[in-house]
Coordinates of C-alpha atoms in Angstrom, one line a residue:
M1 CA 0.0 0.1 -0.3
M2 CA 1.2 3.5 -0.9
G3 CA 1.9 6.0 1.7
A4 CA -1.5 7.6 3.2
S5 CA -2.6 10.8 1.6
A6 CA -4.0 13.7 3.4
A7 CA -7.4 12.8 2.7
D8 CA -6.8 9.4 4.0
L9 CA -5.5 10.8 7.3
W10 CA -8.6 13.2 7.7
A11 CA -10.9 10.4 7.2
I12 CA -9.3 8.6 10.3
V13 CA -9.2 11.8 12.4
P14 CA -11.9 10.6 14.8
E15 CA -10.0 7.2 15.5
M16 CA -6.9 9.2 15.9
V17 CA -8.5 11.3 18.4
I18 CA -9.7 8.4 20.6
A19 CA -6.4 6.6 20.3
A20 CA -4.3 9.4 21.2
G21 CA -6.9 10.3 24.0
A22 CA -6.3 6.9 25.6
C23 CA -2.7 7.4 25.6
L24 CA -3.2 11.1 27.0
L25 CA -5.4 9.8 29.8
L26 CA -2.6 7.3 30.9
L27 CA 0.0 10.2 31.0
L28 CA -2.4 12.6 32.9
D29 CA -2.9 9.9 35.3
L30 CA 0.7 9.9 36.5
V31 CA 0.2 13.8 37.5
T32 CA -3.3 13.7 38.7
P33 CA -3.9 13.4 42.5
K34 CA -5.9 10.7 43.7
C35 CA -8.4 13.0 45.2
E36 CA -8.9 14.4 41.8
Q37 CA -9.1 11.6 39.6
A38 CA -12.6 12.5 38.5
L39 CA -10.9 15.4 36.2
L40 CA -9.8 12.4 34.2
A41 CA -13.3 11.7 33.3
Y42 CA -14.2 15.1 32.1
V43 CA -11.0 15.1 30.0
G44 CA -12.2 12.0 28.5
L45 CA -15.7 13.7 27.8
G46 CA -13.9 16.6 26.2
L47 CA -11.9 14.2 23.9
L48 CA -15.3 12.3 22.9
G49 CA -17.0 15.7 22.1
L50 CA -13.9 16.6 19.9
A51 CA -14.1 13.0 18.1
G52 CA -17.8 13.4 17.8
A53 CA -17.4 17.0 16.1
A54 CA -14.8 15.5 13.6
S55 CA -17.3 12.6 12.9
L56 CA -20.2 15.1 12.2
G57 CA -17.8 17.0 9.9
L58 CA -17.3 13.9 8.0
S59 CA -20.7 12.6 8.1
S60 CA -21.6 13.5 4.4
A61 CA -18.6 11.6 3.1
N62 CA -19.0 8.4 1.2
V63 CA -15.7 6.8 0.2
E64 CA -13.1 4.1 0.6
V65 CA -9.7 5.3 1.8
L66 CA -6.5 3.6 2.6
S67 CA -6.8 1.4 -0.5
G68 CA -10.1 0.1 0.5
L69 CA -9.1 -0.8 4.3
F70 CA -11.4 1.7 5.6
L71 CA -14.9 2.9 4.6
L72 CA -16.2 6.4 5.5
D73 CA -19.7 6.6 4.7
P74 CA -23.2 7.6 6.7
F75 CA -23.7 4.2 8.1
S76 CA -20.4 4.1 9.9
T77 CA -20.9 7.6 11.1
Y78 CA -24.1 6.7 12.5
F79 CA -22.7 3.9 14.8
K80 CA -19.7 6.1 15.7
L81 CA -21.9 8.6 17.0
L82 CA -23.7 5.9 19.0
L83 CA -20.4 4.7 20.4
Y84 CA -19.6 8.2 21.5
L85 CA -23.0 8.5 23.4
A86 CA -22.5 5.0 25.0
T87 CA -19.0 5.7 26.0
G88 CA -19.8 9.1 27.3
F89 CA -22.7 7.9 29.4
T90 CA -20.7 5.2 30.8
I91 CA -18.0 7.6 32.0
L92 CA -20.6 9.7 33.6
L93 CA -22.1 6.7 35.5
S94 CA -18.6 5.4 36.5
I95 CA -17.4 8.5 38.3
S96 CA -18.7 7.8 41.8
Y97 CA -18.7 3.9 41.3
L98 CA -14.8 3.8 40.7
G99 CA -14.5 5.5 44.1
I100 CA -16.5 3.1 45.7
E101 CA -15.0 0.1 44.1
R102 CA -11.4 1.7 44.5
I103 CA -10.7 1.0 40.9
H104 CA -7.9 3.0 39.2
A105 CA -9.5 5.5 37.1
G106 CA -6.5 6.2 34.7
E107 CA -6.4 2.6 33.5
Y108 CA -10.2 2.3 33.3
Y109 CA -10.8 5.4 31.1
A110 CA -7.8 4.6 29.0
F111 CA -8.9 1.0 28.2
L112 CA -12.5 2.2 27.7
F113 CA -11.1 4.4 25.0
F114 CA -8.8 1.7 23.5
S115 CA -12.1 -0.4 23.2
T116 CA -14.1 2.3 21.8
C117 CA -11.2 2.8 19.1
G118 CA -11.4 -0.8 18.2
L119 CA -15.0 -0.8 17.8
M120 CA -14.8 2.6 15.7
V121 CA -12.2 0.8 13.4
M122 CA -14.5 -2.3 13.2
V123 CA -17.7 -0.2 11.9
S124 CA -15.4 1.2 9.3
G125 CA -13.7 -1.7 8.1
G126 CA -13.6 -2.3 4.5
D127 CA -11.4 -5.2 4.8
L128 CA -11.8 -8.5 7.0
I129 CA -8.3 -7.8 8.3
T130 CA -9.1 -4.4 9.4
I131 CA -12.2 -5.5 11.1
F132 CA -10.1 -8.2 12.9
L133 CA -7.7 -5.9 14.2
G134 CA -10.5 -3.5 15.4
L135 CA -12.2 -6.7 17.0
E136 CA -9.2 -7.8 18.7
L137 CA -8.2 -4.1 20.0
T138 CA -11.7 -4.2 21.6
A139 CA -11.6 -7.7 23.1
V140 CA -8.1 -7.3 24.7
S141 CA -9.4 -4.0 26.3
L142 CA -12.6 -5.6 27.4
Y143 CA -10.7 -8.6 28.9
I144 CA -8.8 -6.2 31.2
L145 CA -11.8 -4.0 32.1
A146 CA -13.8 -7.0 33.0
G147 CA -11.2 -7.9 35.7
L148 CA -10.0 -4.6 36.6
N149 CA -11.8 -5.0 40.1
R150 CA -8.8 -7.0 41.3
R151 CA -10.4 -7.1 44.9
E152 CA -13.3 -8.9 43.8
P153 CA -12.8 -12.9 42.8
R154 CA -15.6 -13.0 40.6
S155 CA -14.3 -10.0 38.6
I156 CA -11.2 -12.0 38.0
E157 CA -13.2 -15.0 37.2
A158 CA -15.3 -13.2 34.7
S159 CA -12.2 -11.7 32.8
A160 CA -10.8 -15.3 32.8
K161 CA -13.8 -16.8 31.2
Y162 CA -14.1 -13.9 28.8
F163 CA -10.6 -14.3 27.8
V164 CA -10.7 -18.1 27.2
L165 CA -14.2 -18.0 25.2
G166 CA -13.1 -14.7 23.5
S167 CA -9.8 -16.1 22.2
L168 CA -11.7 -19.2 20.9
S169 CA -14.3 -17.2 19.1
S170 CA -11.6 -15.0 17.4
A171 CA -9.9 -17.9 16.3
I172 CA -13.1 -19.5 14.7
F173 CA -13.7 -15.9 13.0
L174 CA -10.2 -15.7 11.7
Y175 CA -10.4 -19.3 10.3
G176 CA -13.9 -18.2 8.6
M177 CA -11.8 -15.2 7.2
S178 CA -9.2 -17.4 5.6
L179 CA -11.7 -19.8 4.1
L180 CA -13.5 -16.8 2.5
Y181 CA -10.2 -15.6 1.2
G182 CA -9.6 -19.0 -0.3
V183 CA -12.9 -18.9 -2.1
T184 CA -12.7 -15.1 -3.2
G185 CA -8.9 -14.6 -3.4
T186 CA -9.4 -11.4 -1.3
T187 CA -10.2 -10.0 2.0
Q188 CA -11.6 -6.7 0.8
L189 CA -15.4 -6.6 1.0
R190 CA -16.1 -4.9 -2.1
L191 CA -13.9 -7.2 -4.1
A192 CA -15.1 -10.4 -2.2
A193 CA -18.7 -9.3 -3.2
D194 CA -17.7 -8.9 -6.8
A195 CA -16.2 -12.4 -6.6
L196 CA -19.5 -14.1 -5.1
A197 CA -21.3 -12.5 -7.6
G198 CA -19.8 -14.7 -10.2
P199 CA -18.8 -18.3 -10.2
A200 CA -17.2 -18.4 -6.7
A201 CA -20.7 -18.5 -5.3
G202 CA -21.0 -22.1 -6.2
N203 CA -17.6 -23.1 -4.4
P204 CA -18.6 -25.9 -1.7
I205 CA -16.2 -24.1 0.8
L206 CA -18.4 -21.2 1.1
P207 CA -21.1 -22.3 3.3
V208 CA -18.5 -23.5 5.7
A209 CA -16.9 -20.0 5.5
M210 CA -20.1 -18.4 6.3
I211 CA -21.0 -20.7 9.3
F212 CA -17.7 -19.9 10.9
L213 CA -18.1 -16.3 10.5
V214 CA -21.7 -16.6 12.1
V215 CA -20.2 -18.3 15.0
G216 CA -17.5 -15.5 15.5
F217 CA -20.3 -12.8 15.0
G218 CA -22.8 -14.7 17.3
F219 CA -20.3 -14.7 20.1
K220 CA -19.9 -11.0 20.0
V221 CA -23.5 -10.2 20.0
S222 CA -24.6 -13.2 22.4
V223 CA -26.5 -15.2 20.1
V224 CA -27.7 -18.7 21.2
P225 CA -25.9 -21.1 21.6
F226 CA -22.8 -18.9 21.6
H227 CA -24.1 -17.0 24.6
M228 CA -22.8 -19.0 27.4
W229 CA -20.0 -16.4 28.6
T230 CA -22.6 -13.6 29.0
P231 CA -24.3 -14.1 32.2
D232 CA -21.4 -14.9 34.4
V233 CA -19.1 -12.0 32.6
Y234 CA -21.9 -9.6 33.0
E235 CA -22.4 -10.5 36.7
G236 CA -18.8 -10.4 37.4
A237 CA -17.5 -7.5 35.8
P238 CA -17.8 -3.9 37.2
T239 CA -21.3 -2.8 36.5
P240 CA -20.3 0.2 34.4
V241 CA -18.3 -2.1 32.3
T242 CA -21.2 -4.6 31.9
A243 CA -23.5 -1.5 30.8
Y244 CA -20.7 -0.7 28.2
M245 CA -20.4 -4.2 26.8
S246 CA -24.1 -4.7 26.6
V247 CA -24.5 -1.8 24.5
A248 CA -21.4 -0.7 22.4
T249 CA -20.0 -3.9 21.8
K250 CA -23.5 -5.3 20.6
A251 CA -24.1 -2.4 18.4
A252 CA -20.6 -2.4 16.6
S253 CA -20.8 -6.1 16.1
F254 CA -24.2 -6.0 14.6
A255 CA -23.0 -3.3 12.4
V256 CA -20.0 -5.3 11.0
F257 CA -22.7 -8.3 10.9
L258 CA -24.6 -6.1 8.7
R259 CA -21.9 -4.9 6.4
V260 CA -20.3 -8.3 5.8
F261 CA -23.6 -10.5 5.3
L262 CA -25.3 -7.9 3.2
D263 CA -22.4 -6.3 1.2
V264 CA -20.4 -9.5 0.7
F265 CA -22.9 -12.6 1.1
G266 CA -26.0 -10.5 -0.3
S267 CA -25.8 -12.4 -3.7
V268 CA -26.2 -15.6 -1.8
K269 CA -28.8 -14.6 0.9
P270 CA -30.9 -17.7 0.6
N271 CA -28.0 -19.8 1.8
W272 CA -27.9 -18.1 5.1
T273 CA -31.3 -16.8 5.8
V274 CA -32.7 -20.0 7.4
V275 CA -29.6 -20.4 9.5
L276 CA -30.2 -16.7 11.0
I277 CA -34.0 -17.5 11.5
V278 CA -33.2 -20.4 13.5
L279 CA -30.5 -18.7 15.6
S280 CA -33.1 -15.6 16.0
V281 CA -35.9 -17.7 17.3
A282 CA -33.6 -19.7 19.6
T283 CA -32.1 -16.5 21.0
M284 CA -35.3 -14.9 21.8
L285 CA -36.7 -18.1 23.5
V286 CA -33.6 -19.1 25.6
G287 CA -32.9 -15.5 26.6
T288 CA -36.6 -14.8 27.6
L289 CA -37.1 -18.1 29.4
A290 CA -33.7 -17.9 31.3
A291 CA -34.3 -14.4 32.4
I292 CA -37.6 -15.5 34.1
V293 CA -35.7 -17.4 36.8
Q294 CA -33.1 -14.9 37.7
H295 CA -32.6 -13.3 41.0
N296 CA -29.7 -11.1 40.4
I297 CA -30.6 -8.1 38.5
K298 CA -27.1 -8.0 36.3
R299 CA -27.8 -11.8 35.4
M300 CA -31.5 -11.0 34.5
L301 CA -30.2 -8.0 32.3
A302 CA -27.7 -10.5 30.6
Y303 CA -30.4 -12.8 29.6
S304 CA -32.4 -10.0 28.6
S305 CA -29.4 -8.7 26.3
I306 CA -29.6 -12.1 24.8
A307 CA -33.1 -12.0 24.1
H308 CA -32.6 -8.6 22.4
A309 CA -29.9 -9.8 20.2
G310 CA -32.7 -12.3 18.9
Y311 CA -35.0 -9.5 18.2
A312 CA -32.4 -7.6 16.4
L313 CA -31.4 -10.7 14.1
I314 CA -34.9 -10.1 12.6
G315 CA -33.6 -6.8 11.0
L316 CA -30.7 -8.8 9.4
V317 CA -33.0 -11.8 8.2
V318 CA -35.2 -9.4 6.4
G319 CA -32.1 -7.8 4.9
N320 CA -33.9 -5.1 2.8
E321 CA -33.6 -1.3 3.5
L322 CA -36.4 -1.3 5.9
G323 CA -35.1 -4.4 7.9
I324 CA -31.7 -2.6 7.8
M325 CA -33.3 0.6 9.1
S326 CA -35.1 -1.0 11.6
L327 CA -32.1 -2.8 13.0
M328 CA -30.2 0.3 13.3
L329 CA -33.0 2.0 15.1
Y330 CA -33.5 -0.6 17.4
L331 CA -29.9 -0.9 18.3
A332 CA -29.7 3.0 19.0
I333 CA -32.8 2.7 21.1
Y334 CA -31.5 -0.3 23.1
T335 CA -28.3 1.4 23.7
V336 CA -30.1 4.3 25.5
M337 CA -32.8 2.3 27.4
N338 CA -30.3 -0.3 28.7
L339 CA -27.7 2.0 29.8
G340 CA -30.6 3.7 32.0
A341 CA -31.6 0.3 33.5
F342 CA -27.8 -0.4 34.4
G343 CA -27.6 3.3 35.8
I344 CA -29.9 2.6 38.4
V345 CA -28.2 -0.7 39.4
I346 CA -24.9 1.3 39.4
L347 CA -26.5 3.8 41.8
M348 CA -27.4 1.0 44.1
R349 CA -23.8 0.2 44.6
R350 CA -22.6 1.9 47.6
A351 CA -20.1 1.2 50.6
G352 CA -20.8 -2.5 52.1
V353 CA -23.8 -3.1 49.9
M354 CA -23.8 -4.8 46.4
G355 CA -27.2 -3.8 45.5
E356 CA -27.5 -6.5 42.6
E357 CA -30.4 -8.5 43.8
I358 CA -33.9 -7.6 42.4
E359 CA -35.0 -7.7 46.3
D360 CA -32.7 -4.9 47.1
L361 CA -34.8 -2.6 45.0
A362 CA -37.6 -3.4 47.4
G363 CA -39.3 -0.2 48.4
L364 CA -37.3 2.1 46.2
A365 CA -40.4 4.1 45.2
K366 CA -40.8 5.2 48.7
Q367 CA -37.7 6.5 49.5
H368 CA -36.5 7.6 46.0
P369 CA -39.4 8.2 43.8
V370 CA -37.6 9.8 40.9
A371 CA -35.1 6.9 40.6
A372 CA -38.0 4.5 41.1
F373 CA -39.8 6.3 38.2
A374 CA -36.8 6.4 35.8
M375 CA -36.4 2.4 36.4
L376 CA -40.2 1.9 35.6
V377 CA -39.5 3.8 32.3
F378 CA -36.4 1.8 31.5
M379 CA -38.3 -1.4 32.1
F380 CA -41.4 -0.4 30.2
S381 CA -39.2 0.5 27.3
L382 CA -37.3 -2.8 27.5
T383 CA -40.7 -4.6 27.3
G384 CA -41.9 -2.7 24.5
I385 CA -44.6 -0.8 26.1
P386 CA -45.9 2.6 24.7
P387 CA -45.1 5.5 24.7
T388 CA -41.5 4.5 25.5
A389 CA -38.8 4.3 22.8
G390 CA -38.7 0.4 23.0
F391 CA -42.1 0.2 21.7
I392 CA -41.2 2.1 18.5
A393 CA -38.2 -0.2 18.3
K394 CA -39.7 -3.4 18.2
L395 CA -42.8 -2.0 16.1
Y396 CA -40.7 -1.2 13.2
L397 CA -38.7 -4.5 13.6
F398 CA -41.9 -6.5 13.4
M399 CA -43.4 -4.3 10.6
A400 CA -40.2 -4.9 8.5
A401 CA -40.6 -8.8 9.1
V402 CA -44.3 -8.7 8.2
D403 CA -43.5 -6.5 5.0
A404 CA -41.1 -9.1 4.0
G405 CA -43.4 -12.0 4.5
F406 CA -42.0 -13.3 7.9
V407 CA -45.3 -13.0 9.6
W408 CA -44.6 -15.9 11.8
L409 CA -41.3 -14.6 12.8
A410 CA -43.0 -11.3 13.9
V411 CA -45.7 -13.1 15.7
T412 CA -43.0 -15.2 17.7
G413 CA -41.3 -12.0 18.7
V414 CA -44.4 -10.4 19.8
L415 CA -45.4 -13.4 22.0
L416 CA -42.1 -13.6 23.4
S417 CA -42.1 -9.8 24.2
A418 CA -45.2 -10.3 26.2
V419 CA -43.6 -13.1 27.9
S420 CA -40.6 -10.9 28.8
A421 CA -43.1 -8.5 30.5
Y422 CA -43.1 -10.9 33.4
Y423 CA -39.4 -10.4 34.4
Y424 CA -39.3 -6.7 33.5
L425 CA -42.7 -6.0 35.6
R426 CA -41.5 -8.1 38.3
V427 CA -38.8 -5.4 38.9
V428 CA -41.4 -2.6 38.8
M429 CA -43.6 -4.7 41.3
V430 CA -40.7 -4.8 43.7
I431 CA -40.0 -1.2 43.4
Y432 CA -43.5 -0.1 44.0
M433 CA -45.4 -2.9 45.8
R434 CA -42.7 -4.2 48.6
E435 CA -41.9 -2.5 51.7
P436 CA -38.0 -1.7 51.9
V437 CA -36.0 -4.2 53.9
R438 CA -33.5 -1.4 54.9
P439 CA -32.9 2.2 54.4
I440 CA -31.7 2.8 50.6
E441 CA -29.1 5.1 49.9
L442 CA -28.1 5.8 46.5
A443 CA -24.7 6.8 45.2
W444 CA -25.9 10.0 43.6
S445 CA -23.4 12.2 41.8
P446 CA -23.9 15.3 39.5
A447 CA -22.6 13.3 36.6
A448 CA -24.9 10.3 37.2
V449 CA -27.7 12.5 37.8
T450 CA -27.0 14.2 34.4
A451 CA -26.5 10.9 32.5
L452 CA -29.6 9.3 33.6
A453 CA -31.8 12.6 33.2
V454 CA -30.6 12.8 29.5
I455 CA -31.3 9.1 29.2
L456 CA -34.7 9.2 30.7
V457 CA -35.8 12.2 28.6
A458 CA -34.4 10.5 25.4
T459 CA -36.4 7.2 26.2
L460 CA -39.7 9.2 26.6
A461 CA -39.1 11.5 23.7
A462 CA -38.2 9.0 21.2
G463 CA -41.2 7.1 22.0
L464 CA -43.6 10.2 21.9
Y465 CA -41.9 11.8 18.8
P466 CA -39.5 9.4 17.0
A467 CA -39.4 11.1 13.5
P468 CA -36.2 12.8 13.9
L469 CA -34.3 9.7 15.0
I470 CA -36.2 7.4 12.2
D471 CA -35.3 10.4 9.5
Y472 CA -31.6 10.2 10.5
T473 CA -31.4 6.4 10.5
Q474 CA -33.1 6.3 7.0
A475 CA -30.5 8.9 5.7
A476 CA -27.7 6.6 7.0
I477 CA -28.9 3.5 5.4
L478 CA -29.8 4.9 2.2
Q479 CA -26.2 5.1 1.2
L480 CA -24.8 1.9 2.6
H481 CA -24.4 0.3 -0.8
R482 CA -23.1 3.1 -2.9
V483 CA -19.5 3.6 -1.8
S484 CA -17.1 5.3 -4.2
V485 CA -13.4 4.7 -4.3
R486 CA -10.7 7.5 -3.4

């Protein structure tokens, strides 16, 4: 590859800001007193704002740069903005939590930035090698973040489990990449798509390559039967890390899932549609039924996350513009409402009390009515009850399925959504109908209050007036398949 041009470098400015920001946070940590570690959080927020401004400045671009290794288009910009929001909210919700758990803030924020940088590279990857590099940067950062609470044995266990299973999934994904390279003779997505539009589509190795890639992506988005790591890692990792993993990693992984399977394998869609339908139904079913019996709210939200991955797969199964738009809309709304739910769980953590059992929320409405109302809205939204944003997200997914002829798949999703109301509304029942076992003290901080207020307003606003978000999502999807070469 020839040297990078000025245009190439300008295209990757957001990634450079985030990567340089991670290094800067590590350096600032050396000179920041322990009593002022919160300053690192606000530096991080400033860097995210700078990267966001750069991405908005590039939002109209639709080009390939770095010899096709990197795609800059509205689709990738949409997910990068979503990643900035997820990372920013995670930082705001982490400030008081890090102090309670005595987690080193400099390392935490730096690895959070490294993970975000990896996810940004993934969503803009125009080559399988680029995607894999971004995936591994994210994976290594998350292995460390999951085990960052070294005083907690279950955090170390979560990190070890995630590392072992994550390494296995990366090896499987890499093997699928190598098989696809053998079939098409290239790792670039555009060239591979051109090859599969011809005689290469009949190669008997192609279905094997697709299966390995489905397994690799399935692990990242917690699809059954590749979900076994999710409950233990979500429960053991520090709660802000769990919140970040549940939304940022899932959103970016689905973005790559979309790009690879629709751009590269779009010409052989009938070959993989049935597989994804089976995975979607199994994921919705297992996630929903397993969540019913959980008593730990982090494990319940972990299985909830699995079920939501099954719903999201419906958009990929549909595969047309309405399906893709619905999936993108779903991921944006899921990011906000799930971060809100985890935000309340984070507030429950205070000195000497974990606050992770559903029963720990008993009587929250009597002692903290605002927090109780916020949790009610987030539970309603995750269920898909109007007028919350979650209703709009599921409505568009199921409409896309019906429009494409997958009526029975939409009906399955609706029925399992109704079943999921049991475990979401059980949380609401405990909050409003149980007497408090002990005084509930929440770890309030100005940053956490700000984050939760914005999330709450966004969850209600997107449910009552979703048009702006829908319009922006449609604008991002329209140019997905029309990328020029620079």
